[in-house]
Short mmCIF file of C-alpha atoms in Angstrom, two decimals:
data_model
loop_
_atom_site.label_atom_id
_atom_site.label_comp_id
_atom_site.label_asym_id
_atom_site.label_seq_id
_atom_site.Cartn_x
_atom_site.Cartn_y
_atom_site.Cartn_z
CA MET L 15 197.03 89.71 13.35
CA GLU L 16 196.11 91.69 16.42
CA ILE L 17 197.32 95.19 17.23
CA THR L 18 196.79 96.89 20.54
CA ILE L 19 198.03 100.40 21.33
CA ASP L 20 198.61 101.51 24.92
CA ASN L 21 199.53 105.01 25.94
CA ILE L 22 201.45 104.93 29.19
CA ALA L 23 202.74 108.28 30.41
CA GLU L 24 204.73 109.74 27.51
CA GLN L 25 205.11 106.42 25.76
CA THR L 26 202.99 104.72 23.10
CA ILE L 27 203.32 100.94 23.10
CA ILE L 28 202.23 99.12 19.97
CA ASN L 29 201.76 95.39 20.65
CA ILE L 30 201.89 93.27 17.52
CA LYS L 31 200.53 89.76 17.61
CA GLY L 32 200.74 87.47 14.58
CA ARG L 33 201.76 88.27 11.02
CA ILE L 34 202.16 91.42 8.97
CA ASP L 35 201.97 90.22 5.38
CA THR L 36 200.24 91.12 2.12
CA ALA L 37 196.86 90.21 3.57
CA THR L 38 197.18 91.90 6.96
CA SER L 39 199.29 95.00 6.24
CA PRO L 40 196.26 97.20 5.33
CA GLU L 41 194.91 96.43 8.80
CA PHE L 42 198.27 97.28 10.40
CA GLU L 43 198.45 100.48 8.40
CA LYS L 44 195.02 101.47 9.64
CA ALA L 45 195.92 100.60 13.27
CA ILE L 46 199.06 102.75 13.26
CA ALA L 47 197.52 105.72 11.45
CA PRO L 48 196.59 107.53 14.72
CA VAL L 49 200.15 107.08 16.02
CA ILE L 50 201.52 108.67 12.83
CA ALA L 51 198.93 111.43 12.72
CA GLY L 52 199.02 112.22 16.47
CA ASP L 53 201.68 113.87 18.55
CA MET L 54 202.95 110.69 20.15
CA LYS L 55 206.73 111.00 20.22
CA ASP L 56 208.15 107.95 21.94
CA VAL L 57 206.89 104.74 20.39
CA ILE L 58 207.74 101.22 21.45
CA MET L 59 206.95 98.30 19.17
CA GLU L 60 206.40 95.26 21.41
CA CYS L 61 207.22 92.24 19.21
CA LYS L 62 207.10 89.37 21.68
CA ASP L 63 204.17 87.76 19.81
CA PHE L 64 205.10 89.08 16.41
CA GLU L 65 205.56 86.05 14.07
CA TYR L 66 206.28 87.17 10.53
CA ILE L 67 206.94 90.18 8.39
CA SER L 68 207.11 90.67 4.66
CA SER L 69 208.17 93.73 2.67
CA THR L 70 204.71 95.24 2.96
CA GLY L 71 205.16 95.31 6.73
CA LEU L 72 208.72 96.59 6.51
CA ARG L 73 207.53 99.55 4.48
CA LEU L 74 205.08 100.42 7.23
CA PHE L 75 207.78 100.16 9.88
CA LEU L 76 209.72 102.64 7.81
CA VAL L 77 206.73 104.99 7.76
CA LEU L 78 206.58 104.81 11.56
CA GLN L 79 210.31 105.52 11.86
CA LYS L 80 210.06 108.51 9.53
CA SER L 81 207.14 109.83 11.57
CA ALA L 82 209.15 109.50 14.81
CA ASN L 83 212.13 111.25 13.20
CA ALA L 84 209.89 114.10 11.97
CA LYS L 85 208.51 114.61 15.49
CA LYS L 86 212.01 114.39 16.97
CA GLY L 87 210.78 111.43 18.89
CA SER L 88 211.99 107.82 19.14
CA LEU L 89 210.98 104.36 17.93
CA LEU L 90 212.18 101.35 19.85
CA ILE L 91 211.68 97.75 18.71
CA ARG L 92 211.46 95.29 21.57
CA ASN L 93 211.64 91.46 21.72
CA MET L 94 211.77 90.78 17.99
CA ASN L 95 212.35 87.13 17.03
CA ASP L 96 215.36 85.99 15.01
CA ASP L 97 213.50 85.22 11.80
CA ILE L 98 212.10 88.74 11.63
CA LYS L 99 215.40 90.24 12.68
CA ASN L 100 217.00 88.34 9.81
CA VAL L 101 214.68 90.10 7.34
CA PHE L 102 215.63 93.45 8.89
CA ASN L 103 219.31 92.54 8.58
CA MET L 104 219.17 91.44 4.99
CA THR L 105 217.30 94.53 3.83
CA GLY L 106 219.54 96.93 5.73
CA PHE L 107 216.68 97.96 8.00
CA THR L 108 218.59 97.06 11.17
CA ALA L 109 220.68 100.20 10.82
CA LEU L 110 217.57 102.38 10.68
CA PHE L 111 215.98 101.23 13.94
CA LYS L 112 216.81 100.88 17.58
CA PHE L 113 216.31 97.45 19.13
CA GLU L 114 216.06 96.21 22.68
CA MET X 15 226.82 48.80 -29.29
CA MET X 16 226.78 45.10 -28.52
CA ASN X 17 226.76 42.65 -31.36
CA ASN X 18 223.90 40.29 -32.07
CA ASP X 19 225.65 37.30 -30.52
CA THR X 20 225.24 38.78 -27.07
CA LYS X 21 221.58 39.66 -27.42
CA MET X 22 219.58 37.53 -25.05
CA ILE X 23 216.09 38.98 -24.89
CA LYS X 24 214.28 41.31 -27.25
CA VAL X 25 210.90 42.77 -26.39
CA GLU X 26 208.85 44.59 -29.01
CA HIS X 27 205.67 46.55 -28.39
CA LEU X 28 204.76 44.52 -25.34
CA SER X 29 201.42 45.43 -23.83
CA LYS X 30 199.37 44.06 -20.96
CA SER X 31 195.90 44.96 -19.79
CA PHE X 32 193.78 43.62 -16.98
CA GLY X 33 190.24 44.21 -18.21
CA ASN X 34 190.07 47.94 -18.91
CA LEU X 35 193.19 48.65 -16.91
CA VAL X 36 196.16 49.14 -19.20
CA VAL X 37 199.29 48.36 -17.18
CA LEU X 38 201.88 48.09 -19.94
CA LYS X 39 201.31 50.22 -23.03
CA ASP X 40 204.27 49.70 -25.27
CA ILE X 41 207.48 48.19 -23.93
CA ASN X 42 210.50 47.87 -26.18
CA ILE X 43 213.87 46.69 -24.96
CA GLU X 44 216.80 44.46 -25.71
CA ILE X 45 218.75 42.75 -22.96
CA GLN X 46 222.31 41.69 -23.69
CA LYS X 47 224.24 38.87 -22.05
CA GLY X 48 226.03 40.04 -18.89
CA GLU X 49 223.84 43.09 -18.38
CA ILE X 50 222.53 43.93 -14.94
CA ILE X 51 219.36 45.90 -15.42
CA SER X 52 217.54 47.56 -12.57
CA ILE X 53 213.96 48.48 -13.15
CA ILE X 54 212.82 51.32 -10.96
CA GLY X 55 209.75 53.54 -10.77
CA PRO X 56 206.72 54.33 -8.60
CA SER X 57 204.44 51.57 -7.37
CA GLY X 58 201.75 50.47 -9.80
CA THR X 59 203.61 51.38 -12.96
CA GLY X 60 203.89 47.80 -14.24
CA LYS X 61 207.45 46.89 -13.25
CA SER X 62 206.52 43.51 -11.78
CA THR X 63 203.96 42.90 -14.54
CA PHE X 64 206.72 43.48 -17.09
CA LEU X 65 208.92 40.82 -15.44
CA ARG X 66 206.01 38.41 -15.15
CA CYS X 67 205.17 38.92 -18.81
CA LEU X 68 208.80 38.20 -19.77
CA ASN X 69 208.58 34.65 -18.52
CA LEU X 70 204.89 34.28 -19.32
CA LEU X 71 203.64 34.16 -15.75
CA GLU X 72 201.27 36.76 -17.17
CA LYS X 73 200.14 36.36 -20.76
CA PRO X 74 200.94 39.56 -22.67
CA THR X 75 198.02 41.27 -24.40
CA GLY X 76 200.16 42.23 -27.37
CA GLY X 77 203.67 42.43 -28.71
CA SER X 78 206.41 39.88 -28.92
CA ILE X 79 209.22 38.55 -26.73
CA TRP X 80 212.26 36.94 -28.28
CA ILE X 81 214.67 34.75 -26.35
CA ASP X 82 217.85 33.86 -28.21
CA ASP X 83 216.08 34.89 -31.45
CA LYS X 84 213.08 32.61 -30.80
CA GLU X 85 209.66 34.15 -30.29
CA ILE X 86 208.42 32.81 -27.00
CA MET X 87 204.74 33.15 -27.88
CA ASP X 88 205.05 31.46 -31.25
CA PRO X 89 203.31 28.05 -30.87
CA LYS X 90 206.03 26.51 -33.03
CA ASN X 91 208.58 27.20 -30.32
CA ASN X 92 208.67 25.33 -27.02
CA ALA X 93 207.79 28.13 -24.61
CA ASN X 94 208.61 25.99 -21.53
CA LEU X 95 212.12 25.23 -22.74
CA LEU X 96 212.69 28.89 -23.51
CA ARG X 97 211.33 29.92 -20.14
CA GLN X 98 213.79 27.62 -18.43
CA LYS X 99 216.51 29.97 -19.54
CA MET X 100 214.98 32.52 -17.19
CA GLY X 101 214.96 32.05 -13.45
CA MET X 102 212.71 34.14 -11.25
CA VAL X 103 213.08 35.22 -7.67
CA PHE X 104 209.92 36.50 -6.06
CA GLN X 105 209.23 39.03 -3.36
CA ASN X 106 207.71 36.36 -1.09
CA PHE X 107 210.28 33.64 -1.78
CA ASN X 108 207.68 31.05 -2.97
CA LEU X 109 209.61 28.11 -1.54
CA PHE X 110 207.99 24.67 -1.21
CA GLU X 111 207.13 24.78 2.45
CA HIS X 112 206.79 20.97 2.78
CA LEU X 113 210.28 20.31 1.37
CA SER X 114 213.66 20.69 3.06
CA VAL X 115 216.04 23.32 1.79
CA LEU X 116 218.02 20.66 -0.13
CA ASP X 117 214.89 19.20 -1.70
CA ASN X 118 213.73 22.67 -2.70
CA LEU X 119 216.92 22.92 -4.72
CA THR X 120 216.94 19.47 -6.25
CA ILE X 121 213.30 18.96 -7.25
CA GLY X 122 213.51 21.19 -10.36
CA PRO X 123 216.76 19.81 -11.77
CA ILE X 124 215.62 16.18 -11.20
CA LYS X 125 212.16 16.64 -12.76
CA LEU X 126 212.87 19.16 -15.50
CA LEU X 127 216.58 18.85 -16.31
CA ASN X 128 216.65 15.04 -15.89
CA LYS X 129 219.54 15.19 -13.45
CA THR X 130 220.21 12.25 -11.14
CA LYS X 131 219.61 12.80 -7.45
CA PRO X 132 223.32 12.70 -6.53
CA GLU X 133 224.11 15.15 -9.35
CA ALA X 134 221.35 17.50 -8.27
CA GLU X 135 222.38 17.28 -4.62
CA GLU X 136 225.99 17.95 -5.37
CA LYS X 137 225.06 21.08 -7.30
CA ALA X 138 222.56 22.07 -4.59
CA ARG X 139 225.24 21.89 -1.86
CA GLU X 140 227.58 23.97 -4.00
CA LEU X 141 224.88 26.63 -4.39
CA LEU X 142 223.97 26.60 -0.73
CA LYS X 143 227.58 27.24 0.01
CA LEU X 144 227.54 30.12 -2.49
CA VAL X 145 224.62 31.79 -0.70
CA GLY X 146 226.11 31.07 2.75
CA LEU X 147 223.59 28.47 3.86
CA ALA X 148 225.55 25.21 3.62
CA SER X 149 224.55 24.31 7.18
CA LYS X 150 220.83 24.68 6.51
CA GLU X 151 220.23 21.95 3.92
CA ASP X 152 217.99 19.88 6.22
CA ALA X 153 216.01 22.85 7.53
CA PHE X 154 212.48 23.60 6.38
CA PRO X 155 211.60 27.04 5.04
CA ASP X 156 209.58 28.00 8.12
CA GLU X 157 212.67 27.40 10.27
CA LEU X 158 214.59 30.10 8.38
CA SER X 159 214.54 33.89 8.60
CA GLY X 160 213.16 35.91 5.66
CA GLY X 161 216.67 36.74 4.48
CA GLN X 162 217.69 33.09 4.62
CA GLN X 163 214.56 32.00 2.76
CA GLN X 164 215.28 34.49 0.00
CA ARG X 165 218.85 33.22 -0.28
CA VAL X 166 217.49 29.68 -0.63
CA ALA X 167 215.13 30.97 -3.33
CA ILE X 168 218.09 32.45 -5.20
CA ALA X 169 220.00 29.18 -4.87
CA ARG X 170 216.98 27.26 -6.09
CA CYS X 171 216.74 29.57 -9.05
CA LEU X 172 220.44 28.98 -9.85
CA SER X 173 219.98 25.21 -9.61
CA MET X 174 218.11 25.37 -12.92
CA ASP X 175 221.15 26.88 -14.67
CA PRO X 176 219.34 29.96 -15.91
CA GLU X 177 220.90 32.32 -18.43
CA ILE X 178 219.19 35.26 -16.82
CA ILE X 179 217.58 35.80 -13.43
CA LEU X 180 214.57 38.04 -13.01
CA PHE X 181 214.30 39.46 -9.49
CA ASP X 182 210.91 40.84 -8.51
CA GLU X 183 211.51 43.14 -5.55
CA PRO X 184 213.69 40.54 -3.82
CA THR X 185 214.12 42.52 -0.60
CA SER X 186 210.82 44.34 -0.17
CA ALA X 187 209.26 41.63 2.05
CA LEU X 188 212.30 41.56 4.30
CA ASP X 189 213.01 43.04 7.67
CA PRO X 190 215.52 45.86 7.07
CA THR X 191 218.20 43.97 8.96
CA MET X 192 218.02 41.16 6.41
CA VAL X 193 218.16 43.21 3.26
CA SER X 194 221.94 43.36 3.05
CA GLU X 195 222.48 39.60 3.18
CA VAL X 196 220.26 39.13 0.13
CA LEU X 197 221.78 42.09 -1.72
CA GLY X 198 225.19 40.62 -0.91
CA VAL X 199 224.31 37.40 -2.71
CA ILE X 200 222.99 39.34 -5.73
CA ARG X 201 226.24 41.36 -5.79
CA ARG X 202 228.16 38.09 -5.79
CA LEU X 203 226.17 36.87 -8.81
CA ALA X 204 226.83 40.16 -10.57
CA ALA X 205 230.55 39.75 -9.97
CA ASP X 206 230.32 36.29 -11.53
CA GLY X 207 228.81 37.78 -14.68
CA MET X 208 225.21 36.58 -14.31
CA THR X 209 222.70 38.44 -16.46
CA MET X 210 219.99 39.91 -14.28
CA ALA X 211 216.90 42.12 -14.42
CA ILE X 212 215.95 43.42 -11.00
CA VAL X 213 212.81 45.27 -10.00
CA THR X 214 213.90 47.15 -6.93
CA HIS X 215 213.25 50.06 -4.62
CA GLU X 216 216.82 49.90 -3.29
CA MET X 217 218.15 52.93 -5.14
CA LYS X 218 221.70 52.80 -3.82
CA PHE X 219 221.94 49.17 -4.71
CA ALA X 220 220.55 49.81 -8.23
CA ARG X 221 222.98 52.62 -8.69
CA ASP X 222 226.06 50.70 -7.53
CA LEU X 223 225.40 47.42 -9.25
CA SER X 224 223.56 48.03 -12.52
CA THR X 225 224.92 48.44 -15.97
CA ARG X 226 221.62 49.98 -17.07
CA ILE X 227 218.62 51.52 -15.34
CA LEU X 228 215.10 51.44 -16.70
CA TYR X 229 212.73 53.99 -15.19
CA MET X 230 209.18 52.82 -15.76
CA ASP X 231 206.19 55.10 -15.65
CA GLU X 232 202.94 55.54 -17.60
CA GLY X 233 203.12 51.92 -18.81
CA ILE X 234 206.30 52.44 -20.78
CA ILE X 235 210.04 52.55 -20.24
CA TYR X 236 209.86 56.27 -19.61
CA GLU X 237 213.61 56.83 -19.48
CA GLU X 238 216.65 54.57 -19.56
CA GLY X 239 220.35 55.07 -19.21
CA THR X 240 223.44 54.26 -17.23
CA PRO X 241 223.15 54.67 -13.45
CA GLU X 242 225.06 57.93 -13.78
CA GLU X 243 222.68 59.27 -16.43
CA ILE X 244 219.56 58.33 -14.53
CA PHE X 245 220.68 59.23 -11.04
CA GLU X 246 222.86 62.25 -11.79
CA ARG X 247 221.25 63.76 -14.88
CA PRO X 248 217.70 62.49 -15.35
CA GLN X 249 216.32 64.19 -18.43
CA LYS X 250 212.59 63.83 -17.94
CA GLU X 251 210.44 65.48 -15.30
CA LYS X 252 208.93 62.35 -13.74
CA THR X 253 212.26 60.59 -13.55
CA ARG X 254 213.75 63.61 -11.82
CA ALA X 255 210.84 63.77 -9.35
CA PHE X 256 211.21 60.07 -8.56
CA ILE X 257 214.99 60.03 -8.25
CA HIS X 258 215.14 63.07 -6.00
CA ARG X 259 211.99 61.96 -4.20
CA ILE X 260 210.41 65.29 -4.94
CA ARG X 261 207.21 66.21 -3.18
CA ASN X 262 205.09 68.99 -4.64
CA TYR X 263 202.74 71.69 -3.47
CA PHE X 264 200.83 73.24 -6.32
CA TYR X 265 198.60 76.30 -6.31
CA HIS X 266 196.97 78.03 -9.22
CA ILE X 267 196.61 81.80 -8.98
CA GLU X 268 193.91 83.14 -11.31
CA HIS X 269 194.55 86.84 -10.77
CA THR X 270 195.83 89.39 -8.26
CA ASP X 271 192.81 89.00 -5.95
CA PHE X 272 193.42 85.32 -5.36
CA ASP X 273 192.68 83.50 -2.10
CA PHE X 274 195.86 84.34 -0.21
CA TYR X 275 194.70 82.54 2.93
CA GLY X 276 193.76 79.44 0.92
CA MET X 277 197.20 79.36 -0.66
CA ARG X 278 198.90 79.86 2.69
CA SER X 279 196.94 77.23 4.56
CA GLY X 280 197.68 74.64 1.81
CA LEU X 281 201.32 75.60 1.95
CA GLU X 282 201.37 75.32 5.71
CA ALA X 283 199.86 71.82 5.60
CA PHE X 284 202.50 70.83 3.01
CA CYS X 285 205.29 72.25 5.21
CA ASN X 286 204.03 70.46 8.29
CA LYS X 287 203.66 67.15 6.42
CA HIS X 288 207.33 67.32 5.48
CA PHE X 289 208.51 68.61 8.87
CA PHE X 290 209.83 71.97 7.73
CA ASN X 291 211.13 73.99 10.64
CA HIS X 292 209.81 77.40 11.63
CA THR X 293 212.52 79.35 9.77
CA GLU X 294 212.05 77.28 6.60
CA ILE X 295 208.32 77.93 6.68
CA ASN X 296 208.93 81.64 7.22
CA ASN X 297 211.47 81.91 4.44
CA LEU X 298 209.33 79.95 2.02
CA ASN X 299 206.36 82.21 2.73
CA LEU X 300 208.55 85.27 2.23
CA ILE X 301 209.91 84.07 -1.11
CA ILE X 302 206.40 83.45 -2.40
CA GLU X 303 205.03 86.66 -1.04
CA GLU X 304 207.85 88.87 -2.34
CA THR X 305 207.74 87.23 -5.76
CA LEU X 306 204.02 87.89 -5.94
CA GLN X 307 204.65 91.44 -4.79
CA LEU X 308 207.04 91.99 -7.69
CA CYS X 309 204.80 90.18 -10.11
CA PHE X 310 201.54 91.92 -9.24
CA ARG X 311 202.44 95.25 -7.75
CA GLU X 312 205.37 96.69 -9.66
CA GLY X 313 205.38 98.45 -13.02
CA ASP X 314 202.28 98.69 -15.14
CA VAL X 315 200.19 96.80 -12.61
CA GLU X 316 196.96 97.13 -14.58
CA ALA X 317 198.40 95.72 -17.79
CA ARG X 318 200.23 92.90 -16.05
CA ASN X 319 197.12 91.82 -14.13
CA GLN X 320 195.20 91.86 -17.38
CA ILE X 321 197.70 89.54 -19.04
CA ILE X 322 197.71 87.14 -16.07
CA ARG X 323 193.92 87.12 -15.98
CA ASN X 324 193.58 86.57 -19.72
CA THR X 325 196.27 83.98 -20.21
CA GLY X 326 195.24 81.41 -17.63
CA GLY X 327 196.87 82.81 -14.48
CA LEU X 328 200.06 82.03 -12.63
CA ASP X 329 201.11 78.60 -11.38
CA LEU X 330 203.02 78.20 -8.16
CA THR X 331 204.84 74.93 -7.43
CA VAL X 332 206.91 74.25 -4.35
CA GLU X 333 209.18 71.25 -4.78
CA TYR X 334 210.80 69.55 -1.81
CA SER X 335 213.42 66.91 -2.43
CA GLU X 336 213.43 64.37 0.36
CA GLN X 337 216.82 63.25 -0.95
CA THR X 338 218.69 66.54 -1.12
CA LYS X 339 216.41 68.44 1.27
CA GLU X 340 216.34 71.27 -1.26
CA ILE X 341 213.28 73.49 -1.56
CA THR X 342 212.61 74.98 -4.97
CA ILE X 343 209.89 77.48 -5.74
CA LEU X 344 208.63 77.68 -9.32
CA PHE X 345 206.30 80.18 -10.83
CA THR X 346 205.10 79.82 -14.42
CA ALA X 347 202.94 82.03 -16.54
CA ASP X 348 202.26 82.77 -20.19
CA ALA X 349 205.31 84.19 -21.94
CA LYS X 350 203.28 87.30 -22.75
CA LEU X 351 204.00 88.40 -19.20
CA GLN X 352 207.70 88.44 -20.19
CA THR X 353 208.90 88.29 -16.60
CA ILE X 354 207.52 87.15 -13.25
CA ILE X 355 209.90 89.32 -11.23
CA ASN X 356 209.03 92.67 -12.60
CA GLN X 357 211.64 95.08 -11.30
CA VAL X 358 211.10 98.64 -12.34
CA ALA X 359 213.25 101.73 -12.01
CA ASP X 360 211.18 103.36 -9.26
CA SER X 361 210.99 100.21 -7.15
CA ASP X 362 212.31 100.49 -3.59
CA GLY X 363 214.03 97.12 -4.21
CA ILE X 364 213.08 95.66 -0.84
CA SER X 365 211.26 92.65 -2.27
CA TYR X 366 214.12 91.77 -4.55
CA ILE X 367 216.68 92.16 -1.76
CA ILE X 368 214.65 89.71 0.35
CA LEU X 369 214.48 87.27 -2.55
CA GLN X 370 218.22 87.46 -3.03
CA GLY X 371 218.81 86.98 0.68
CA MET X 372 216.57 83.96 0.92
CA THR X 373 217.69 82.10 -2.22
CA LYS X 374 220.78 80.36 -3.56
CA SER X 375 219.77 81.10 -7.14
CA ILE X 376 217.11 82.92 -9.12
CA ASP X 377 216.67 81.85 -12.74
CA GLU X 378 214.05 82.87 -15.23
CA VAL X 379 213.61 81.23 -18.62
CA ILE X 380 211.10 81.58 -21.45
CA ARG X 381 210.45 78.28 -23.20
CA GLU X 382 207.59 76.95 -25.31
CA GLY X 383 205.38 79.96 -24.69
CA ARG X 384 205.83 79.92 -20.90
CA VAL X 385 207.93 82.02 -18.60
CA THR X 386 209.28 80.06 -15.64
CA LEU X 387 210.93 81.49 -12.57
CA ASN X 388 212.99 79.06 -10.54
CA LEU X 389 214.04 80.04 -7.02
CA LEU X 390 216.24 77.72 -5.01
CA MET X 391 215.83 78.42 -1.33
CA CYS X 392 218.90 78.73 0.93
#
C-alpha cells in the first residue's frame, strides 16, 4: 500500500494505492492521523489505484468521515472500483459517504 | 440381493505389490451376471492393476479370485479355460498388426475354441457389422483410425464368446473425436446385457451406463454404490473430492501473528492457477480476512488466542470444484474454541455483514473434537 497526501488550496487529497487490509491498515491509520488531528476540512480520497478493502479499512474510512463531520467539513470519495464499492454497499457504508 | 446363480466373479482379499510398492491392499468384490461396473478413481490407484489381476495378466500377491465358483489360482483348476470367460480390451488396442481385421477376429476362435475357418469368419463378419466396420475386414490395423482399431479390438474380444468383458481405459488413447464411436459400441453391448467391468475416466459415460460404480483409492475399493449414490451423494471425503474435481488450498495458522503475506501469496497462486477472476479473488480474500477478524479479534481475544495456540492452531482450506465452480472456505480448530466466528455483543457487526454478503451459506458444526466452519462463496 502507498498513501500520499497533497494539500492543494483548501483541499486535502489522499491518494490510496494498493490494499487496505489487516496487514496494511495500521500503516493507513498512521498516514491519515495528521488529517484527522489537523484542521483540514475538505478531504478527497482518490481511489483510482485503490485495489481492496476489508473491514479494518472500512472502520478507518468511518473515522475519517466522523472527523470531517466534526469539523463541519466534507469527505469525497473519488474513482472507487466496483469491488470496493460493493463492500461499501453491502455494509451500508454507501449512505454515509459522498462519491464521485 | 442377487442370488448365487447369477454370481460370476468373487474376489476376496486380493492384494498386489510390485517390490515394495503396494498397489492393491485388500480388494473384495462380487460381480453378478449382467452388471455393468465402472471403476473410477485417480491415476495410480490400482484400477488397471485390479483388472489385470482379475484375468491373471498380473499375478496377485495374495487373496483369491473365483470365477463361476472355481478358484482361478488353484492349480487343480484350468486357469486358461477360466480366463477365456473374460475378454479384455486394452487402452492401446493390442491388435495383431501383421493380420487383417478379419484374421484378427478369427485367429483366437480357430486356435483356442477349435472353430472351423468358415465358422469363425461368419461370426467375425457378424461382429464387424455390430461394431460398424463390416467394410473393413480386409484392412490392416495401421490403415484404421484409433477409434476403428478399438472397435476391432472389441469385436475381437467378442469373437471369443466371453461371459464378461474387462475394459481397461478403452478411450484414453483416442483422439477426442473418436471417443464417442467406441463408447457407442460399449453402450450397444450394455443394451444387449453383456457383463462388463470398465476402468474409465469418462465420468458421464460411467454415470449413464453403469449399474454400479467402484471408486478406487488407497489400494482398496474406497467407496461403491449406484451411479446416483456415488455421483450425487458420495459419502467419503476422497470420493467427493474426485467426483467434484475439487482442488484445494491449505494453510495452517499457528496463532494470531501468523504470516499473513505468506498465506495471501499462496492463495493468490492458487487463484491464478484456477483462473479466478478479480472479483472472485477479492471476495475470497475478504471472506478469509473477515473470518479471521471475528476469530482473533472479537470477544476475549487473549483467551481465544491462547486456546488456538495451545490446541494446534487453525486450519484454512479453500476448496474449488472444477465441476460445479463452487468455492468453499473451511476453517477448523479444536472444539475448545467453541466457535470460529466469535460474534460478541459489542461488535460493530461489519465483519459478519461482509461474510453474509459474500456467502451463500455459513455453517458451523462441532464434530469429533473439532469445530468446522463452512462458508460457501456466492
